[in-house]
Amino acid sequence: DAGVIQSPRHEVTEMGQEVTLRCKPISGHNSLFWYRQTMMRGLELLIYFNNNVPIDDSGMPEDRFSAKMPNASFSTLKIQPSEPRDSAVYFCASSDPGELYQETQYFGPGTRLLVL
Amino acid sequence: AQKVTQAQTEISVVEKEDVTLDCVYETRDTTYYLFWYKQPPSGELVFLIRRNSFDEQNEISGRYSWNFQKSTSSFNFTITASQVVDSAVYFCALSEGLAGNMLTFGGGTRLMVKP
């Protein structure tokens, strides 16, 4: 089975530009998560969706960040305008509804973002 | 609030040595789940194991074993006869409650296995 797919794998952009990160979850998974990983703050949950609906976005750093999930097989994380401090690895993860109560999250390969 | 502490930021061992990675967690819930993930140099996060708070049985998978002790709020991970391919950053994570989907990660332990 294909795992979580993220694109692009690497992105270099200039400050002020819009950045869009994309994620395709594992087919059949009903929860999707966006995480950010930095040296200073480690792995942080930004937002998660359940059945395409945003459930908790308390980790989204500020209004420059937005996330959407228009259907069960696609999500985007957008940063507009981007700033150098947004440089990080962004991971998408999805989880399987088939297990009682707790769902294991499976991660994509990540998008390494560098904002100059 | 939930918290995960991995006190060992970096461990270096020689191949074939056994190594234990420590994980201590804090939670107020009686139902919770603990995880270990591996992040090799290539950067992806690989799921290793999940335990729930009602199951304190230790688990062994090949050279990997996990020791879950509720009395000390610890979920330690041991690699037996380490290999160079085990070199990675290992993360312990916690999720609280029923259908609790939000993972809180520890800071990670970087394991370097030298030949």
PDB file of C-alpha atoms in Angstrom, chain A residues 31 33 35 37 43 45 48 50 56 91 95 99-109, chain B residues 33 35 37 39 42-45 47 50 91 95-103 105-106:
ATOM      1  CA  SER A  31      -7.793  11.549  10.347  1.00  0.00           C
ATOM      2  CA  PHE A  33      -2.446  15.745  10.910  1.00  0.00           C
ATOM      3  CA  TYR A  35       3.224  18.718  12.181  1.00  0.00           C
ATOM      4  CA  GLN A  37       9.701  19.975  13.167  1.00  0.00           C
ATOM      5  CA  LEU A  43       7.828  18.146  16.696  1.00  0.00           C
ATOM      6  CA  LEU A  45       1.151  19.457  16.024  1.00  0.00           C
ATOM      7  CA  TYR A  48      -5.687  17.941  12.640  1.00  0.00           C
ATOM      8  CA  ASN A  50     -11.247  14.208  11.223  1.00  0.00           C
ATOM      9  CA  ASP A  56      -8.056  21.351  16.570  1.00  0.00           C
ATOM     10  CA  PHE A  91       5.110  16.423   8.187  1.00  0.00           C
ATOM     11  CA  SER A  95      -4.483   7.440  11.000  1.00  0.00           C
ATOM     12  CA  GLU A  99      -8.630   0.320  15.589  1.00  0.00           C
ATOM     13  CA  LEU A 100     -10.678   0.776  18.704  1.00  0.00           C
ATOM     14  CA  TYR A 101     -10.235   4.121  20.457  1.00  0.00           C
ATOM     15  CA  GLN A 102      -6.712   4.982  19.516  1.00  0.00           C
ATOM     16  CA  GLU A 103      -5.397   5.372  16.046  1.00  0.00           C
ATOM     17  CA  THR A 104      -1.737   5.016  15.167  1.00  0.00           C
ATOM     18  CA  GLN A 105      -0.446   7.870  13.050  1.00  0.00           C
ATOM     19  CA  TYR A 106       1.625   7.100   9.979  1.00  0.00           C
ATOM     20  CA  PHE A 107       3.840   9.869   8.700  1.00  0.00           C
ATOM     21  CA  GLY A 108       4.737  11.067   5.257  1.00  0.00           C
ATOM     22  CA  PRO A 109       8.347  11.772   4.243  1.00  0.00           C
TER      23      PRO A 109
ATOM     24  CA  TYR B  33      -1.296   5.532  24.630  1.00  0.00           C
ATOM     25  CA  PHE B  35       4.404   5.330  21.017  1.00  0.00           C
ATOM     26  CA  TYR B  37       8.966   6.446  16.348  1.00  0.00           C
ATOM     27  CA  GLN B  39      13.688   9.031  12.407  1.00  0.00           C
ATOM     28  CA  SER B  42      16.805  10.224   5.597  1.00  0.00           C
ATOM     29  CA  GLY B  43      14.261  12.140   7.696  1.00  0.00           C
ATOM     30  CA  GLU B  44      11.054  10.162   7.625  1.00  0.00           C
ATOM     31  CA  LEU B  45       9.258   9.151  10.821  1.00  0.00           C
ATOM     32  CA  PHE B  47       6.247   3.963  13.582  1.00  0.00           C
ATOM     33  CA  ARG B  50       2.081   1.505  20.385  1.00  0.00           C
ATOM     34  CA  PHE B  91      11.016   9.760  19.616  1.00  0.00           C
ATOM     35  CA  SER B  95      -1.691  10.490  23.427  1.00  0.00           C
ATOM     36  CA  GLU B  96      -4.335  10.915  26.091  1.00  0.00           C
ATOM     37  CA  GLY B  97      -7.842   9.645  26.470  1.00  0.00           C
ATOM     38  CA  LEU B  98     -10.315   7.725  24.425  1.00  0.00           C
ATOM     39  CA  ALA B  99      -9.938   8.423  20.718  1.00  0.00           C
ATOM     40  CA  GLY B 100      -7.255  10.869  21.652  1.00  0.00           C
ATOM     41  CA  ASN B 101      -5.580  11.739  18.434  1.00  0.00           C
ATOM     42  CA  MET B 102      -3.137  14.416  19.473  1.00  0.00           C
ATOM     43  CA  LEU B 103       0.399  13.203  19.917  1.00  0.00           C
ATOM     44  CA  PHE B 105       6.383  14.101  21.383  1.00  0.00           C
ATOM     45  CA  GLY B 106       9.470  14.008  23.546  1.00  0.00           C
TER      46      GLY B 106
END
